[in-house]
Short mmCIF file of C-alpha atoms in Angstrom, two decimals:
data_model
loop_
_atom_site.label_atom_id
_atom_site.label_comp_id
_atom_site.label_asym_id
_atom_site.label_seq_id
_atom_site.Cartn_x
_atom_site.Cartn_y
_atom_site.Cartn_z
CA UNK A 1 143.81 69.04 -133.95
CA UNK A 2 142.12 65.77 -134.55
CA UNK A 3 143.51 62.60 -132.63
CA UNK A 4 142.65 59.10 -133.58
CA UNK A 5 142.47 56.55 -130.93
CA UNK A 6 143.60 53.30 -132.36
CA UNK A 7 144.94 49.98 -130.89
CA UNK A 8 147.44 49.66 -133.68
CA UNK A 9 148.34 51.05 -137.12
CA UNK A 10 150.82 50.82 -139.84
CA UNK A 11 152.66 53.60 -141.84
CA UNK A 12 152.01 53.08 -145.45
CA UNK A 13 154.59 54.46 -147.99
CA UNK A 14 156.88 53.39 -150.73
CA UNK A 15 160.10 51.88 -149.62
CA UNK A 16 163.26 52.55 -151.54
CA UNK A 17 166.00 50.07 -151.85
CA UNK A 18 168.79 50.66 -149.47
CA UNK A 19 172.26 49.69 -148.29
CA UNK A 20 173.44 48.71 -144.79
CA UNK A 21 174.24 51.51 -142.37
CA UNK A 22 177.69 51.71 -140.88
CA UNK A 23 176.49 50.68 -137.54
CA UNK A 24 176.13 52.77 -134.27
CA UNK A 25 178.90 54.69 -132.69
CA UNK A 26 181.43 52.72 -134.77
CA UNK A 27 180.09 49.35 -133.61
CA UNK A 28 177.01 47.19 -134.50
CA UNK A 29 174.40 46.98 -131.77
CA UNK A 30 174.35 43.11 -131.93
CA UNK A 31 170.75 42.97 -133.48
CA UNK A 32 170.98 44.72 -136.74
CA UNK A 33 172.08 42.02 -138.92
CA UNK A 34 169.77 39.22 -137.52
CA UNK A 35 166.40 38.20 -139.22
CA UNK A 36 164.08 40.33 -141.39
CA UNK A 37 162.67 42.34 -138.49
CA UNK A 38 163.08 43.28 -134.90
CA UNK A 39 160.75 44.21 -131.76
CA UNK A 40 161.13 46.73 -129.09
CA UNK A 41 159.17 47.84 -125.99
CA UNK A 42 157.88 51.40 -125.78
CA UNK A 43 157.18 52.97 -122.38
CA UNK A 44 156.69 56.44 -121.00
CA UNK A 45 155.73 58.26 -117.93
CA UNK A 46 156.45 55.50 -115.63
CA UNK A 47 156.86 54.54 -112.71
CA UNK A 48 154.64 57.31 -111.01
CA UNK A 49 154.32 57.04 -107.33
CA UNK A 50 154.97 54.15 -104.80
CA UNK A 51 152.29 51.82 -106.22
CA UNK A 52 153.79 51.73 -109.75
CA UNK A 53 157.29 51.57 -108.39
CA UNK A 54 156.28 48.49 -106.58
CA UNK A 55 154.71 47.10 -109.76
CA UNK A 56 157.51 47.84 -111.99
CA UNK A 57 159.43 44.82 -111.53
CA UNK A 58 156.51 42.75 -112.90
CA UNK A 59 156.36 45.10 -115.95
CA UNK A 60 160.16 44.41 -116.37
CA UNK A 61 159.62 40.75 -116.07
CA UNK A 62 156.97 40.76 -118.63
CA UNK A 63 159.08 42.56 -121.17
CA UNK A 64 162.15 40.41 -120.29
CA UNK A 65 160.28 37.29 -120.94
CA UNK A 66 159.27 38.41 -124.53
CA UNK A 67 162.01 36.69 -126.50
CA UNK A 68 161.28 38.96 -129.52
CA UNK A 69 161.92 42.19 -127.69
CA UNK A 70 165.50 43.36 -128.41
CA UNK A 71 165.36 46.95 -127.03
CA UNK A 72 163.47 49.12 -124.67
CA UNK A 73 162.71 52.79 -125.26
CA UNK A 74 161.18 55.13 -122.63
CA UNK A 75 159.62 58.52 -123.61
CA UNK A 76 160.57 60.33 -120.53
CA UNK A 77 159.17 61.32 -117.07
CA UNK A 78 160.85 58.78 -114.76
CA UNK A 79 158.64 60.08 -112.01
CA UNK A 80 155.53 62.00 -111.34
CA UNK A 81 155.55 65.80 -111.09
CA UNK A 82 154.48 65.67 -107.39
CA UNK A 83 157.23 63.39 -106.24
CA UNK A 84 160.86 64.45 -105.16
CA UNK A 85 163.49 65.08 -107.67
CA UNK A 86 166.34 64.30 -105.28
CA UNK A 87 169.21 62.09 -106.17
CA UNK A 88 168.03 59.24 -104.06
CA UNK A 89 164.76 58.95 -106.01
CA UNK A 90 166.29 59.30 -109.34
CA UNK A 91 168.93 56.84 -108.40
CA UNK A 92 166.33 54.30 -107.20
CA UNK A 93 164.51 54.52 -110.53
CA UNK A 94 167.75 54.21 -112.56
CA UNK A 95 168.40 50.94 -110.77
CA UNK A 96 165.05 49.64 -111.78
CA UNK A 97 165.70 50.47 -115.37
CA UNK A 98 169.10 48.66 -115.08
CA UNK A 99 167.06 45.43 -114.58
CA UNK A 100 165.86 45.37 -118.23
CA UNK A 101 167.79 42.52 -119.98
CA UNK A 102 167.83 44.49 -123.28
CA UNK A 103 169.36 48.06 -123.95
CA UNK A 104 167.42 50.81 -122.22
CA UNK A 105 167.12 54.00 -124.14
CA UNK A 106 165.68 57.13 -122.22
CA UNK A 107 164.93 60.68 -123.21
CA UNK A 108 164.30 63.09 -120.24
CA UNK A 109 160.78 64.57 -119.50
CA UNK A 110 159.64 67.66 -117.83
CA UNK A 111 158.87 65.91 -114.51
CA UNK A 112 162.58 64.87 -114.42
CA UNK A 113 164.05 68.41 -114.18
CA UNK A 114 162.09 71.29 -115.64
CA UNK A 115 159.26 70.80 -113.13
CA UNK A 116 161.47 70.27 -110.22
CA UNK A 117 161.01 73.87 -109.15
CA UNK A 118 157.68 72.93 -107.80
CA UNK A 119 157.37 72.77 -104.07
CA UNK A 120 156.08 69.02 -104.14
CA UNK A 121 159.15 68.07 -106.05
CA UNK A 122 161.59 69.61 -103.73
CA UNK A 123 162.01 73.26 -104.98
CA UNK A 124 165.10 72.60 -106.89
CA UNK A 125 166.68 74.76 -109.54
CA UNK A 126 165.84 73.03 -112.83
CA UNK A 127 169.21 73.29 -114.52
CA UNK A 128 170.83 71.82 -111.42
CA UNK A 129 168.55 68.83 -111.63
CA UNK A 130 169.19 68.57 -115.34
CA UNK A 131 172.89 68.16 -114.62
CA UNK A 132 172.01 65.54 -111.84
CA UNK A 133 169.78 63.66 -114.31
CA UNK A 134 172.49 63.43 -116.80
CA UNK A 135 174.78 62.12 -114.27
CA UNK A 136 172.52 59.40 -112.95
CA UNK A 137 170.87 58.21 -116.18
CA UNK A 138 173.78 58.75 -118.69
CA UNK A 139 176.77 57.67 -116.64
CA UNK A 140 178.76 56.65 -119.69
CA UNK A 141 178.38 58.86 -122.68
CA UNK A 142 177.56 56.75 -125.88
CA UNK A 143 176.26 53.75 -123.91
CA UNK A 144 172.79 52.85 -122.99
CA UNK A 145 171.35 51.52 -119.62
CA UNK A 146 170.19 47.90 -119.32
CA UNK A 147 171.91 44.68 -118.33
CA UNK A 148 173.18 44.35 -121.84
CA UNK A 149 173.90 47.98 -122.91
CA UNK A 150 174.70 48.98 -126.45
CA UNK A 151 176.91 51.61 -127.93
CA UNK A 152 175.07 54.58 -129.40
CA UNK A 153 176.17 57.95 -131.00
CA UNK A 154 175.78 60.81 -128.72
CA UNK A 155 175.52 64.53 -129.40
CA UNK A 156 177.90 65.07 -126.53
CA UNK A 157 180.78 64.29 -128.86
CA UNK A 158 179.94 67.43 -130.82
CA UNK A 159 181.88 70.26 -129.21
CA UNK A 160 179.11 72.67 -130.00
CA UNK A 161 176.61 70.58 -128.08
CA UNK A 162 178.88 68.71 -125.44
CA UNK A 163 176.20 68.88 -122.75
CA UNK A 164 173.57 66.90 -124.65
CA UNK A 165 174.57 63.40 -123.72
CA UNK A 166 170.95 62.34 -123.74
CA UNK A 167 170.46 63.04 -127.49
CA UNK A 168 171.52 59.75 -129.13
CA UNK A 169 171.22 57.97 -132.49
CA UNK A 170 171.55 54.44 -133.44
CA UNK A 171 170.50 52.14 -136.20
CA UNK A 172 168.49 48.83 -136.07
CA UNK A 173 167.70 46.84 -139.21
CA UNK A 174 169.06 50.08 -141.04
CA UNK A 175 166.25 52.15 -139.50
CA UNK A 176 167.50 55.34 -137.89
CA UNK A 177 166.46 55.97 -134.22
CA UNK A 178 167.19 59.41 -132.60
CA UNK A 179 166.24 60.67 -129.17
CA UNK A 180 165.67 64.49 -129.15
CA UNK A 181 165.46 66.42 -125.84
CA UNK A 182 162.02 68.11 -126.17
CA UNK A 183 159.86 68.36 -122.88
CA UNK A 184 156.58 69.43 -121.58
CA UNK A 185 155.89 72.65 -119.65
CA UNK A 186 156.25 74.59 -123.02
CA UNK A 187 159.75 72.91 -123.52
CA UNK A 188 160.91 74.81 -120.41
CA UNK A 189 159.55 78.17 -121.47
CA UNK A 190 156.98 77.83 -118.63
CA UNK A 191 158.24 80.03 -115.53
CA UNK A 192 159.76 78.29 -112.71
CA UNK A 193 156.97 79.95 -110.46
CA UNK A 194 157.51 77.86 -107.33
CA UNK A 195 161.47 78.28 -107.16
CA UNK A 196 162.42 79.59 -103.87
CA UNK A 197 163.29 83.30 -104.70
CA UNK A 198 161.16 83.32 -107.84
CA UNK A 199 161.56 82.45 -111.39
CA UNK A 200 164.92 82.96 -113.26
CA UNK A 201 163.88 83.99 -116.64
CA UNK A 202 167.34 84.64 -118.07
CA UNK A 203 168.63 81.36 -117.01
CA UNK A 204 165.59 79.54 -118.07
CA UNK A 205 165.57 81.18 -121.51
CA UNK A 206 169.28 80.60 -122.11
CA UNK A 207 168.70 76.88 -121.32
CA UNK A 208 165.77 76.80 -123.80
CA UNK A 209 167.65 78.36 -126.58
CA UNK A 210 170.72 76.31 -126.23
CA UNK A 211 168.75 73.01 -126.03
CA UNK A 212 166.63 74.06 -128.98
CA UNK A 213 169.68 74.57 -131.07
CA UNK A 214 170.98 71.20 -130.23
CA UNK A 215 167.65 69.59 -130.85
CA UNK A 216 167.36 71.20 -134.38
CA UNK A 217 170.92 70.12 -135.19
CA UNK A 218 170.18 66.53 -134.02
CA UNK A 219 166.96 66.30 -136.06
CA UNK A 220 169.05 67.20 -139.06
CA UNK A 221 171.61 64.75 -138.17
CA UNK A 222 169.11 61.97 -137.97
CA UNK A 223 167.56 62.63 -141.42
CA UNK A 224 171.18 63.34 -142.98
CA UNK A 225 172.11 59.86 -141.61
CA UNK A 226 168.98 58.42 -143.07
CA UNK A 227 169.42 59.84 -146.42
CA UNK A 228 173.16 58.99 -146.58
CA UNK A 229 172.52 55.27 -145.70
CA UNK A 230 169.35 54.82 -147.58
CA UNK A 231 167.52 53.96 -144.46
CA UNK A 232 163.99 52.66 -144.99
CA UNK A 233 162.58 54.62 -142.00
CA UNK A 234 163.33 57.09 -139.25
CA UNK A 235 161.99 57.11 -135.63
CA UNK A 236 162.23 60.16 -133.49
CA UNK A 237 161.78 59.73 -129.71
CA UNK A 238 160.71 62.96 -127.77
CA UNK A 239 159.00 63.39 -124.46
CA UNK A 240 156.46 66.07 -125.60
CA UNK A 241 154.30 66.39 -128.76
CA UNK A 242 155.86 69.24 -130.66
CA UNK A 243 152.64 71.23 -131.13
CA UNK A 244 152.24 74.44 -132.73
CA UNK A 245 152.38 76.33 -129.27
CA UNK A 246 155.22 78.38 -127.79
CA UNK A 247 158.28 76.41 -127.13
CA UNK A 248 157.73 73.78 -129.94
CA UNK A 249 157.18 75.75 -133.09
CA UNK A 250 160.62 75.59 -134.60
CA UNK A 251 161.11 71.87 -133.64
CA UNK A 252 157.76 71.02 -135.19
CA UNK A 253 158.41 72.96 -138.44
CA UNK A 254 161.92 71.13 -138.65
CA UNK A 255 160.46 67.65 -138.16
CA UNK A 256 157.68 68.33 -140.71
CA UNK A 257 160.07 69.72 -143.28
CA UNK A 258 162.61 66.94 -143.01
CA UNK A 259 159.91 64.24 -142.94
CA UNK A 260 158.28 65.54 -146.03
CA UNK A 261 161.55 65.92 -147.89
CA UNK A 262 162.50 62.33 -146.77
CA UNK A 263 159.38 60.63 -148.17
CA UNK A 264 159.74 57.37 -146.31
CA UNK A 265 158.10 56.34 -143.00
CA UNK A 266 158.92 58.56 -140.05
CA UNK A 267 157.42 57.69 -136.70
CA UNK A 268 157.30 60.49 -134.20
CA UNK A 269 157.09 58.84 -130.74
CA UNK A 270 156.30 60.75 -127.56
CA UNK A 271 154.53 60.56 -124.09
CA UNK A 272 153.50 63.23 -121.64
CA UNK A 273 149.75 63.16 -122.12
CA UNK A 274 149.20 59.69 -120.56
CA UNK A 275 146.92 58.58 -123.47
CA UNK A 276 147.90 55.93 -125.93
CA UNK A 277 146.91 57.19 -129.25
CA UNK A 278 148.08 57.61 -132.81
CA UNK A 279 147.73 60.25 -135.56
CA UNK A 280 148.61 59.25 -139.07
CA UNK A 281 149.27 62.01 -141.68
CA UNK A 282 150.60 64.10 -138.90
CA UNK A 283 150.87 67.89 -139.67
CA UNK A 284 149.54 66.97 -143.24
CA UNK A 285 152.56 64.86 -144.03
CA UNK A 286 151.55 61.59 -145.59
CA UNK A 287 154.48 59.60 -144.36
CA UNK A 288 154.74 61.02 -140.73
CA UNK A 289 152.85 59.34 -137.95
CA UNK A 290 152.74 60.61 -134.29
CA UNK A 291 152.67 57.78 -131.87
CA UNK A 292 151.97 58.41 -128.12
CA UNK A 293 152.73 55.51 -125.70
CA UNK A 294 151.03 54.63 -122.51
CA UNK A 295 151.67 56.82 -119.43
CA UNK A 296 151.07 56.76 -115.65
CA UNK A 297 150.88 53.08 -115.63
CA UNK A 298 153.17 50.15 -115.02
CA UNK A 299 150.75 47.54 -116.38
CA UNK A 300 150.64 48.52 -120.09
CA UNK A 301 153.23 48.89 -122.78
CA UNK A 302 153.57 49.01 -126.60
CA UNK A 303 155.11 46.25 -128.62
CA UNK A 304 156.51 47.81 -131.71
CA UNK A 305 157.75 45.75 -134.59
CA UNK A 306 160.02 47.09 -137.23
CA UNK A 307 160.18 45.38 -140.74
CA UNK A 308 162.34 47.45 -142.95
CA UNK A 309 161.70 45.52 -146.09
CA UNK A 310 157.98 46.11 -145.77
CA UNK A 311 155.99 49.18 -147.09
CA UNK A 312 154.76 49.71 -143.53
CA UNK A 313 158.04 49.49 -141.67
CA UNK A 314 156.41 50.21 -138.30
CA UNK A 315 153.57 48.41 -136.57
CA UNK A 316 152.54 47.97 -132.98
CA UNK A 317 150.10 46.42 -130.56
CA UNK A 318 149.06 47.11 -127.06
CA UNK A 319 150.31 44.78 -124.29
CA UNK A 320 148.91 44.42 -120.72
CA UNK A 321 150.97 42.90 -117.84
CA UNK A 322 149.41 39.70 -116.54
CA UNK A 323 148.03 40.17 -113.00
CA UNK A 324 150.29 38.79 -110.33
#
């Protein structure tokens, strides 16, 4: 698969006229009705290790000082795969995320729970760590982190998928945003090889199947919402790129199918590989663009601007945190 390393790009497509969305989780986020555009910060795979944890407050300060930024999105992996998955570590990182002035939206990564079976990460049962991660990073269902949190729609309100508090949906400037819990390590199909006592394939497979079903339903919900509200664009936030390999096939097919039918700009945002890159015409769909954010750094981030009345809708630029 060809990948195109670019500093910035725009998604070009025709923009249909639309109507205002009904808001998020029954209430407006506070930004949607002001001005012709809005800007958010995009992060992922950070902070990794003690050095990045120490530098993270400077990153937060840089983003907080940008008056145009109204939202922070994080594409998962709140820690490296070789650091502890214990509650103390996760809680300390959650406290750092709480220092963002703006709403902070996070989707989980594989380092955060799937890979916690690794000896270096503590040898935890991944499903137990997923429960802990949800408790620590999603303490109030339907509300983001950040000093000024916002209300969001959460899949946990669906009785069929009540565990998936991390899958959220909201609108900004009528653009539909949705987080979808899709992670590395083959989306949890990779064996929990270092788990004390060995892999638990039945438990692991059951987790994968249930989460896949929730993810497919949530992708459909995002596009159904966009079509119903005549949204000018859709942004999907995942941790891992949905490749054609095991664990991702059905997710990828659903995104491709719904994006092609939608016809307007769709931005597929992810992290995991630690290389900032962009791939337009993703999977052969002209209106679908894959954007990977920076990873394994606390000194770079993407500044993404959404202009719903422009043909491009999404554009971005790389930002570097000034040296202290």
